[in-house]
Coordinates of C-alpha atoms (C1' of nucleotides) in Angstrom, one line a residue:
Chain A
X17 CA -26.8 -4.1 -6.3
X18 CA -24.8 -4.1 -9.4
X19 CA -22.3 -1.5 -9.7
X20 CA -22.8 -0.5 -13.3
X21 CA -26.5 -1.6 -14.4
X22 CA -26.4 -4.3 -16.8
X23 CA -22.4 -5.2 -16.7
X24 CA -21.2 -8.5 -15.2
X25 CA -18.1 -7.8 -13.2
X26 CA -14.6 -9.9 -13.6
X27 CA -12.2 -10.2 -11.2
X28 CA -9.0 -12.1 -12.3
X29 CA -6.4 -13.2 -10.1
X30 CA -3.0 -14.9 -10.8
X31 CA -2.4 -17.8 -8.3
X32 CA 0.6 -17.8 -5.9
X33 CA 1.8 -15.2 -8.5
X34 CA 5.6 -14.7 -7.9
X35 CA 5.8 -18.8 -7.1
X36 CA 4.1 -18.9 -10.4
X37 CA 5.8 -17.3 -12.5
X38 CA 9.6 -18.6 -10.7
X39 CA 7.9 -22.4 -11.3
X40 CA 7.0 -21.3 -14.6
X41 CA 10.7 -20.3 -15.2
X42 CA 12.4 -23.0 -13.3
X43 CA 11.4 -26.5 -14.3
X44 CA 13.1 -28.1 -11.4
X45 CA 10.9 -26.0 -9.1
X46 CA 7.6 -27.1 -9.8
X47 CA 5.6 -29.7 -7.7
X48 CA 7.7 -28.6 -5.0
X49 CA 7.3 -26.1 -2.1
X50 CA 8.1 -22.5 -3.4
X51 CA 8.6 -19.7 -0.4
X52 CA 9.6 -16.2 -2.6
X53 CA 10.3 -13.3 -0.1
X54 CA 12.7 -10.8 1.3
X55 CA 16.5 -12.5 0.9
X56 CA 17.1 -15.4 3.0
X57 CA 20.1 -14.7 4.8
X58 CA 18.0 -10.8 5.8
X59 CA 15.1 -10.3 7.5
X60 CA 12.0 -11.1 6.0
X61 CA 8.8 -12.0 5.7
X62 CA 6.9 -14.4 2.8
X63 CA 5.4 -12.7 0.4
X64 CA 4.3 -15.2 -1.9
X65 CA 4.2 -18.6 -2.0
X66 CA 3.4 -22.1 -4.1
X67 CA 0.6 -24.1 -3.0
X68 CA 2.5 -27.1 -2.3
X69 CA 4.5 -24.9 0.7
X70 CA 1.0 -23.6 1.8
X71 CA 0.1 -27.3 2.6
X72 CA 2.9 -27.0 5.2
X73 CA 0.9 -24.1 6.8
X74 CA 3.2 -21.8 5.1
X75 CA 1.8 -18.5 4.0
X76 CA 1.9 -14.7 3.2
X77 CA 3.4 -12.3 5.6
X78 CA 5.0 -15.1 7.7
X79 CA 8.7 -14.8 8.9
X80 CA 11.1 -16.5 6.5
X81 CA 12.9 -18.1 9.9
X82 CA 9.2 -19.5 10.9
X83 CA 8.6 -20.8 7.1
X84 CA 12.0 -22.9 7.1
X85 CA 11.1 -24.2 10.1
X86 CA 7.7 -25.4 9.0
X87 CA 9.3 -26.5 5.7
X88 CA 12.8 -26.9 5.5
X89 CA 13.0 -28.1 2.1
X90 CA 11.6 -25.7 0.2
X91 CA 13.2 -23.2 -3.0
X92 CA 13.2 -19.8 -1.0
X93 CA 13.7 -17.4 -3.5
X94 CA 14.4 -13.5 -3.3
X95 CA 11.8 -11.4 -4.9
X96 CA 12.5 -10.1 -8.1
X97 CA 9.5 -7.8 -8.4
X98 CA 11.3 -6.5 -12.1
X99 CA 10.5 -9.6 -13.7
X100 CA 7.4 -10.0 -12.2
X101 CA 6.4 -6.6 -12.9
X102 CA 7.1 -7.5 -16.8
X103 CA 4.9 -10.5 -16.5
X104 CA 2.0 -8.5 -14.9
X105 CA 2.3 -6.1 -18.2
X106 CA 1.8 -8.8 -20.4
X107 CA -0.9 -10.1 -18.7
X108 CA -2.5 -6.9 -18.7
X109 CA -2.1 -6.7 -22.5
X110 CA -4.3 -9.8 -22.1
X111 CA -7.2 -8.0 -20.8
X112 CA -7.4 -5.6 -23.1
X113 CA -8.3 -7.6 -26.0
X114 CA -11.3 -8.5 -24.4
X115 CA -12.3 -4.9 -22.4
X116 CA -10.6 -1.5 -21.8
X117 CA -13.0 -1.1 -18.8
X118 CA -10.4 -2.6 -16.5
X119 CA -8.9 -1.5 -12.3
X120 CA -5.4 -2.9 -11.7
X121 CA -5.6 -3.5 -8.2
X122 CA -2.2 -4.2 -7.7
X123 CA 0.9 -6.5 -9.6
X124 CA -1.8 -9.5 -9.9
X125 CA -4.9 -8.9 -9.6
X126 CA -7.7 -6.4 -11.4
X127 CA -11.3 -6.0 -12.0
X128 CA -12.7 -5.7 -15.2
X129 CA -16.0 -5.1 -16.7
X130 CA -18.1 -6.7 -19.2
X131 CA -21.2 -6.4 -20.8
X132 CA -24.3 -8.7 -19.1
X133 CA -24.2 -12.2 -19.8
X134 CA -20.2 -11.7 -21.4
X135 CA -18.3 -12.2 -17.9
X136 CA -18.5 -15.9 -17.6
X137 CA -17.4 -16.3 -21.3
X138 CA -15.1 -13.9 -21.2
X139 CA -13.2 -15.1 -18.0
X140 CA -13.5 -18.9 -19.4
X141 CA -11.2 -17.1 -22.6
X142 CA -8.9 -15.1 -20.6
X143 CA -7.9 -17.8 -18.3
X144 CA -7.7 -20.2 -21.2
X145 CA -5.4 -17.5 -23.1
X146 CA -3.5 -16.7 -19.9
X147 CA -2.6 -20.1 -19.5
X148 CA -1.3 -21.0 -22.9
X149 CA 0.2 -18.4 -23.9
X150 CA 2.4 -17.1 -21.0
X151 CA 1.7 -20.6 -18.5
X152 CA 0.6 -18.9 -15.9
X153 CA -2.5 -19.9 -13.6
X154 CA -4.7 -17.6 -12.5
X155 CA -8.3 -17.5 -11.3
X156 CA -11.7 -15.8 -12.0
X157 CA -14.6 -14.6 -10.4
X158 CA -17.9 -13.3 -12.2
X159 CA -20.7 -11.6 -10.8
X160 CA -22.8 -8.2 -10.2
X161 CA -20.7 -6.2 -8.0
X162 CA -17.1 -6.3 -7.4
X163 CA -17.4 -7.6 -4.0
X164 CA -18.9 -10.7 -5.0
X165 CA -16.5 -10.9 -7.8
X166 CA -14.1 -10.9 -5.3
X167 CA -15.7 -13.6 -3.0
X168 CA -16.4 -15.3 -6.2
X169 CA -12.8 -15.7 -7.2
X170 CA -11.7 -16.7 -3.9
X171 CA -14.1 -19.6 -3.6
X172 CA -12.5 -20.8 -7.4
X173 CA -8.8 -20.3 -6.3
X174 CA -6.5 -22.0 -7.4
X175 CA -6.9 -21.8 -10.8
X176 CA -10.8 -22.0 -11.2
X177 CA -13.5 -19.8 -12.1
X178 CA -16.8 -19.1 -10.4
X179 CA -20.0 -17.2 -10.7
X180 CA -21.9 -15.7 -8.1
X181 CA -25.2 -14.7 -8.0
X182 CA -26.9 -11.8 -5.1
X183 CA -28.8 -15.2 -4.3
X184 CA -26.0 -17.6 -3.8
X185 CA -25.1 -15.0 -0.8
X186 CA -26.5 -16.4 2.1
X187 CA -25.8 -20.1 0.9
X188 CA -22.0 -19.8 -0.1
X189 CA -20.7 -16.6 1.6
X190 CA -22.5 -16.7 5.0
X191 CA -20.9 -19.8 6.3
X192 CA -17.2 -18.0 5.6
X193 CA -15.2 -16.8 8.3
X194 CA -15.7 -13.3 8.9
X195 CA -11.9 -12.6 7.7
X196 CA -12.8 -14.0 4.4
X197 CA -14.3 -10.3 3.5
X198 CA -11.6 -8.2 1.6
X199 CA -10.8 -5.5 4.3
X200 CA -11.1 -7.3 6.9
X201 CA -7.7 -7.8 8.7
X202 CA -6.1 -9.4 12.4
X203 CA -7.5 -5.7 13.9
X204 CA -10.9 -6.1 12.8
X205 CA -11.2 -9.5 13.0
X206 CA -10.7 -9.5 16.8
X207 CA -12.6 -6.5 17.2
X208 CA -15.8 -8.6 15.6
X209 CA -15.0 -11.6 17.2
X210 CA -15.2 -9.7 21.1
X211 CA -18.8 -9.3 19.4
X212 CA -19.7 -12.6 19.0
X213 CA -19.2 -12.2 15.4
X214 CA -17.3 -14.8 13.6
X215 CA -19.0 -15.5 9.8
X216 CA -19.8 -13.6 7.6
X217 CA -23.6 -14.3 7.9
X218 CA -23.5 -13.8 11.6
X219 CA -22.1 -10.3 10.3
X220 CA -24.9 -9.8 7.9
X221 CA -27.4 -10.2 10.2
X222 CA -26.2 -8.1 12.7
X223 CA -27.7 -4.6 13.3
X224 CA -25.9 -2.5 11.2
X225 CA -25.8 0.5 13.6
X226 CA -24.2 -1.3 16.3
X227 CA -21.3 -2.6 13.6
X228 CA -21.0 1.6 13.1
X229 CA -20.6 2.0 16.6
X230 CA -17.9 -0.8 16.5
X231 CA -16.2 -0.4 13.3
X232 CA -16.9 3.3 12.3
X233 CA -17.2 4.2 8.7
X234 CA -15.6 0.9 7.8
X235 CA -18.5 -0.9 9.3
X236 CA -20.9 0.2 7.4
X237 CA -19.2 -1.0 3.9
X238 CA -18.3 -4.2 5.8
X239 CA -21.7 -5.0 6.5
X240 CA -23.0 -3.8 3.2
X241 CA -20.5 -6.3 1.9
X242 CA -21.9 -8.7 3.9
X243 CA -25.3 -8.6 2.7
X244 CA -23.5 -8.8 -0.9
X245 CA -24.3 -5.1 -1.4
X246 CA -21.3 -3.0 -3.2
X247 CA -21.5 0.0 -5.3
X248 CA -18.0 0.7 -5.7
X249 CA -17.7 1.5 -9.4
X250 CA -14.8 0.4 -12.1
X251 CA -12.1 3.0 -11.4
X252 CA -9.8 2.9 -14.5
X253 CA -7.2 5.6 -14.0
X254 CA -6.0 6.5 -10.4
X255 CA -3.5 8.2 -10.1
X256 CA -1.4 7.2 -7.0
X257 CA -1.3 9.3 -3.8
X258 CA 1.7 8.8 -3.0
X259 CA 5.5 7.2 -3.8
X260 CA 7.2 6.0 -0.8
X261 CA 10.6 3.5 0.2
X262 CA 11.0 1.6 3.2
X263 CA 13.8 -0.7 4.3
X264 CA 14.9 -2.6 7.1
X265 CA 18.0 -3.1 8.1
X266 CA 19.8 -6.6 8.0
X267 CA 21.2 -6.1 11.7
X268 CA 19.5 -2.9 13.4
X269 CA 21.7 0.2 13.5
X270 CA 23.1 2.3 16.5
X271 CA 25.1 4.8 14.0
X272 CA 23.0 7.9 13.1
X273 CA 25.1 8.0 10.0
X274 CA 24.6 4.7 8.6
X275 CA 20.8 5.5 9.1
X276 CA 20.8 8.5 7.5
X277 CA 23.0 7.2 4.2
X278 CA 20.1 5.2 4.2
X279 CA 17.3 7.6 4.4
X280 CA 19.8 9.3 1.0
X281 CA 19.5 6.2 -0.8
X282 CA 15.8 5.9 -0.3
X283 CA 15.3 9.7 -1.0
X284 CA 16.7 9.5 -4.4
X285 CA 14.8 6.1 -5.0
X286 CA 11.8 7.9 -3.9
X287 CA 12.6 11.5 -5.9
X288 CA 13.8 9.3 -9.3
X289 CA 10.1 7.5 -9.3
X290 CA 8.7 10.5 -8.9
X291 CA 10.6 12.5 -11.9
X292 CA 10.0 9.5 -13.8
X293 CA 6.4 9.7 -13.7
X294 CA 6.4 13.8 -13.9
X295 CA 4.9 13.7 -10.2
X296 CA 5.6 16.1 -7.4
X297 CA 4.3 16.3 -4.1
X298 CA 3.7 18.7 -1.4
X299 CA 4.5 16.6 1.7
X300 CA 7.3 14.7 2.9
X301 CA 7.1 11.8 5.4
X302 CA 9.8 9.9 7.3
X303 CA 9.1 6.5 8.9
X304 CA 11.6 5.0 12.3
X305 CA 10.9 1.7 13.1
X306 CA 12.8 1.4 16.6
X307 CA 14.5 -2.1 17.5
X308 CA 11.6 -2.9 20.2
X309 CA 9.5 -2.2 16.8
X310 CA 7.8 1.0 17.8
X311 CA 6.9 2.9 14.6
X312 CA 6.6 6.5 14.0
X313 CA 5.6 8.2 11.0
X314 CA 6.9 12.4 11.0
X315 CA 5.8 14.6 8.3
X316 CA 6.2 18.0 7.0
X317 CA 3.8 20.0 4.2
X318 CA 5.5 22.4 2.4
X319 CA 4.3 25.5 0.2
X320 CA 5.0 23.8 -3.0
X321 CA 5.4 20.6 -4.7
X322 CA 8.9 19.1 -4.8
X323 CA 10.7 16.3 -6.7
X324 CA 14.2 16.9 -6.3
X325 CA 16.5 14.8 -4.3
X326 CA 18.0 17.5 -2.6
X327 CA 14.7 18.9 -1.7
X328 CA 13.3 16.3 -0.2
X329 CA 16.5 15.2 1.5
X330 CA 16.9 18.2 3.4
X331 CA 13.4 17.8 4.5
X332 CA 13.5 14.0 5.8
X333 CA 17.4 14.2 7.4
X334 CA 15.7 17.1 9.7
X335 CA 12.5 15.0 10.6
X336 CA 15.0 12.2 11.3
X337 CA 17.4 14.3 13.6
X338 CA 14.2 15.9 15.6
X339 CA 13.0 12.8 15.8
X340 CA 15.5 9.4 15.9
X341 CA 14.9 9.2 19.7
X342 CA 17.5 6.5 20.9
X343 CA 19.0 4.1 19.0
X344 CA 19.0 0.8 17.6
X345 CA 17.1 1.7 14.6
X346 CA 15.1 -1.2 12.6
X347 CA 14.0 0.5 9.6
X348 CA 13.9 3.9 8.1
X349 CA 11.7 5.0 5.4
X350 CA 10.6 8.1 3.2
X351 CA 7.5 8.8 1.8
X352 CA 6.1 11.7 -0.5
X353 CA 2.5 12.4 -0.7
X354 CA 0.0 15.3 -1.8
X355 CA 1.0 15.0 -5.5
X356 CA 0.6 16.6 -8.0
X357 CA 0.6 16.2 -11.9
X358 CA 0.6 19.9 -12.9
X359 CA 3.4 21.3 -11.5
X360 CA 6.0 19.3 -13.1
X361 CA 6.2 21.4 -16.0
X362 CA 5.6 24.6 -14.6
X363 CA 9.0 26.4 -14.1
X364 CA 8.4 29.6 -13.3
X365 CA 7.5 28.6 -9.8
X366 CA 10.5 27.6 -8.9
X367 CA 12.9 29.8 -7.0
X368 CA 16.5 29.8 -8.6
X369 CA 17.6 27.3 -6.1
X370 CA 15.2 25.3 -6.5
X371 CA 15.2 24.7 -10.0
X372 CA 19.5 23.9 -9.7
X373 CA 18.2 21.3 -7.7
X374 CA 15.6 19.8 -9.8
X375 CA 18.3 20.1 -12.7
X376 CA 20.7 19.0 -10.8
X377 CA 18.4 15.8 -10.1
X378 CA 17.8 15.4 -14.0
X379 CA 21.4 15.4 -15.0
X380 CA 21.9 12.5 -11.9
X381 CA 19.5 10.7 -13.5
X382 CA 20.8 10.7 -16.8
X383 CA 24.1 9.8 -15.9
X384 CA 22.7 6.8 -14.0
X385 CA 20.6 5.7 -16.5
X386 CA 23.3 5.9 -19.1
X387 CA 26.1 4.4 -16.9
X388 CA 24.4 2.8 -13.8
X389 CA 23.3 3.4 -10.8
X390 CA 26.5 3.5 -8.8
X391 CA 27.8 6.5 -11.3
X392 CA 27.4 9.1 -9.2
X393 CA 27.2 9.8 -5.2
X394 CA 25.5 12.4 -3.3
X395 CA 27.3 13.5 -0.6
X396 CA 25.0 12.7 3.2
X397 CA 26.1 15.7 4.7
X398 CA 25.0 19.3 3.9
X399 CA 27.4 22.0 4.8
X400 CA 27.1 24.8 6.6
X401 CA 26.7 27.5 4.5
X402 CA 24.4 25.6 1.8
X403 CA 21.8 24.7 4.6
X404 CA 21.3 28.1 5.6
X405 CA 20.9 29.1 2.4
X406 CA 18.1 26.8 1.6
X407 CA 16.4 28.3 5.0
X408 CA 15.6 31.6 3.0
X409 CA 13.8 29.3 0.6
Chain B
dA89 C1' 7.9 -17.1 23.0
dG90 C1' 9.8 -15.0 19.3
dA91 C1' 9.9 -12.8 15.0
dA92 C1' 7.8 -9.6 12.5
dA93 C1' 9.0 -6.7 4.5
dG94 C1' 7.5 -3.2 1.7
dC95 C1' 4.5 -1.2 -0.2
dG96 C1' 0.0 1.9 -0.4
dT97 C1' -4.5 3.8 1.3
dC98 C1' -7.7 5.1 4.8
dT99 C1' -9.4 6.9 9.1
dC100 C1' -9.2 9.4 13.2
dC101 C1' -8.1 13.4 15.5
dC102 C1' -6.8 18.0 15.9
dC103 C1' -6.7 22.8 14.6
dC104 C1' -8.3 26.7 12.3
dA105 C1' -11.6 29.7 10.0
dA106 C1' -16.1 31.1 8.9
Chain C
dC29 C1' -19.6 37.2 23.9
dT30 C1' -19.5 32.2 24.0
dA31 C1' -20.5 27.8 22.3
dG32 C1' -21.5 24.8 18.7
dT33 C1' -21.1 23.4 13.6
dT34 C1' -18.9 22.4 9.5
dG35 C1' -15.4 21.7 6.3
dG36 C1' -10.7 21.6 4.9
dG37 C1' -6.0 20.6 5.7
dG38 C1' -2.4 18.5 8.1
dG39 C1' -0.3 14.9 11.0
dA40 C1' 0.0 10.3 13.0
dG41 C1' -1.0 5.8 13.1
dA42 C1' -4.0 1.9 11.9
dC43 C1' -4.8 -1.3 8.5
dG44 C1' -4.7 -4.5 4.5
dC45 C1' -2.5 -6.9 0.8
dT46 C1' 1.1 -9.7 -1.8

DNA sequence: AGAAAGCGTCTCCCCCAA
DNA sequence: CTAGTTGGGGGAGACGCT
């Protein structure tokens, strides 16, 4: 049941974190309704927000227009995920005095592990630490497995702590809604409910091989999870898969042009990360969101792994032209996957165009870094005469 | 009825080779 | 010779989370 015999598994969550932290910043804004998400005069959804705006029914993922309506009077803020990313590091550094066994999960939130009988202590101390040294809230659960540390935490929330026992399953999970379990969304939700599923213990109980049939391979964790069982382990270093931008447009587009200026911008967003973290990757995707909202993902796997802005450019304008269909465009996105560490250093592979363009790439990001981001400008078109030289690549 | 971000990962399906 | 199997890679979309 546990996933590493005799360790007590943590997982720590910061409450309402980007509300948090701008309530924590602003004076003026706490006690009141806090709504952070995409900026207010765009197109948006919420992506965090303070728990005196979720007692409006306000919540994650809702439309900014449909929160405003539901509570006028609330601070909507833009996200600044910098300054929240800064925060999360500091945080971090929290955990580490007290394990190195620890899985960020994402900007908030991360399991750690502990020796048996440490978790509750240690949880009791980081919250406690958390709290007066960078005045944030944040939440803890404590038990075998990282499911129920999960559950565990969600039952303390806001700013609580729990333990959970394998025996305390059927009396405090069961009675949840089936949604409750981490991985399950809307999709799988209704897919449950056309089942006559709808908590968790009616999930539980159910025979696993018709869940299977249902759910596929997802079912079978989901109803492992039910039961309480989970033997995912702590996963301390993943590498990502892969580095991607997306954006959508404030008003949605009609001018190829304007969409693929875009696609540039996001390119060398994408191409700087990956530099930055010595990354390349084999396979370039492109995301259209159409105005109707009709999504398409297009990709393309290349020989080798690529990090240059040029590169990948190339690569994502011609999945856009084959594939733009009719205008108005929504959003546009680009997305590199299939990377790969070892390459970066490894020149020799390169053909002679190839490595101008990762220079050329290196000395853009120098110049930006040294005199901002708006120092330089790549040119959206591609003439003639270099694009047929890149063919014989 | 109308409005719906920006990430990232996972799963399903297809094709190919053995 | 044909059909089925398996495993890997690629492509597309589903899905979940903050």
């Amino acid at each position: 049941m546990s996933a590493i015999k005799g360790h007590e598994i943590l997982l720590c969550d910061l409450d309402a974190f980007f509300a948090s932290v701008e309530q924590r910043d602003h004076p003026e804004y706490r006690e009141k309704p806090v709504i952070v998400g995409g900026r207010p005069d765009q197109r948006g959804v919420v992506a965090a927000c303070s728990y005196e705006a979720r007692k409006y029914g306000v919540h994650s993922g809702m439309p900014i227009s449909r929160a405003e309506k539901l509570c006028p009077d609330a601070v909507f803020l833009p996200v600044d995920i910098e300054r929240y990313r800064c925060v999360s590091a500091e945080v971090f550094a929290i955990y580490e005095r007290f394990t190195a066994q620890i899985e960020k999960v994402s900007i908030d939130e991360a399991y750690l592990a502990l020796p048996a009988e440490k978790g509750f202590e240690t949880a009791r101390k980081i919250r406690k630490t958390v709290k007066q040294e960078l005045g944030l809230p944040i939440s803890a659960g404590v038990s075998v497995n990282k499911l129920l540390a999960k559950m565990a935490c969600e039952l303390a929330k806001p700013d609580g702590i729990k333990m959970l026992r394998p025996e305390d399953v059927p009396k405090e999970i069961w009675r949840l809604p089936v949604k409750e379990l981490p991985g399950v969304g809307p999709h799988t939700e209704k897919k449950l409910k056309q089942a006559g599923i709808k908590t968790i213990g009616q999930l539980a109980k159910f025979p696993k091989n018709r869940i299977i049939k249902m759910l596929g391979s997802v079912g079978e964790s989901l109803h492992e999870f039910a039961n309480g069982i989970d033997t995912r382990e702590i996963e301390t270093e993943q590498e990502p898969k892969s580095i991607g931008e997306e954006t959508t447009f404030p008003k949605d587009v009609y001018d190829r042009e304007k969409a693929l200026t875009t696609l540039l911008k996001l390119t060398e967003q994408v191409g700087y990360r990956l530099r930055r973290k010595k990354l390349m990757g084999r396979t370039v995707t492109i995301k259209i969101r159409f105005g109707d909202f009709r999504t398409i993902t297009r990709s393309r796997t290349l020989e080798e792994a690529v990090d240059a802005d040029g590169t990948i450019y190339r690569i994502a304008r011609e999945l856009f032209l084959s594939n733009c269909g009719k205008p108005p465009w929504r959003l546009v996105g680009v997305q590199v996957s299939n990377l790969d560490k070892g390459s970066y250093e490894q020149v020799s592979l390169f053909s002679s165009i190839e490595k101008k363009e990762r220079q050329l790439s290196k000395v853009i990001d120098e110049i930006r870094e040294r005199y901002g981001r708006d120092a330089v400008k790549r040119a959206t078109l591609i003439s003639r005469k270099e694009s047929s030289e890149q063919k014989r690549l």
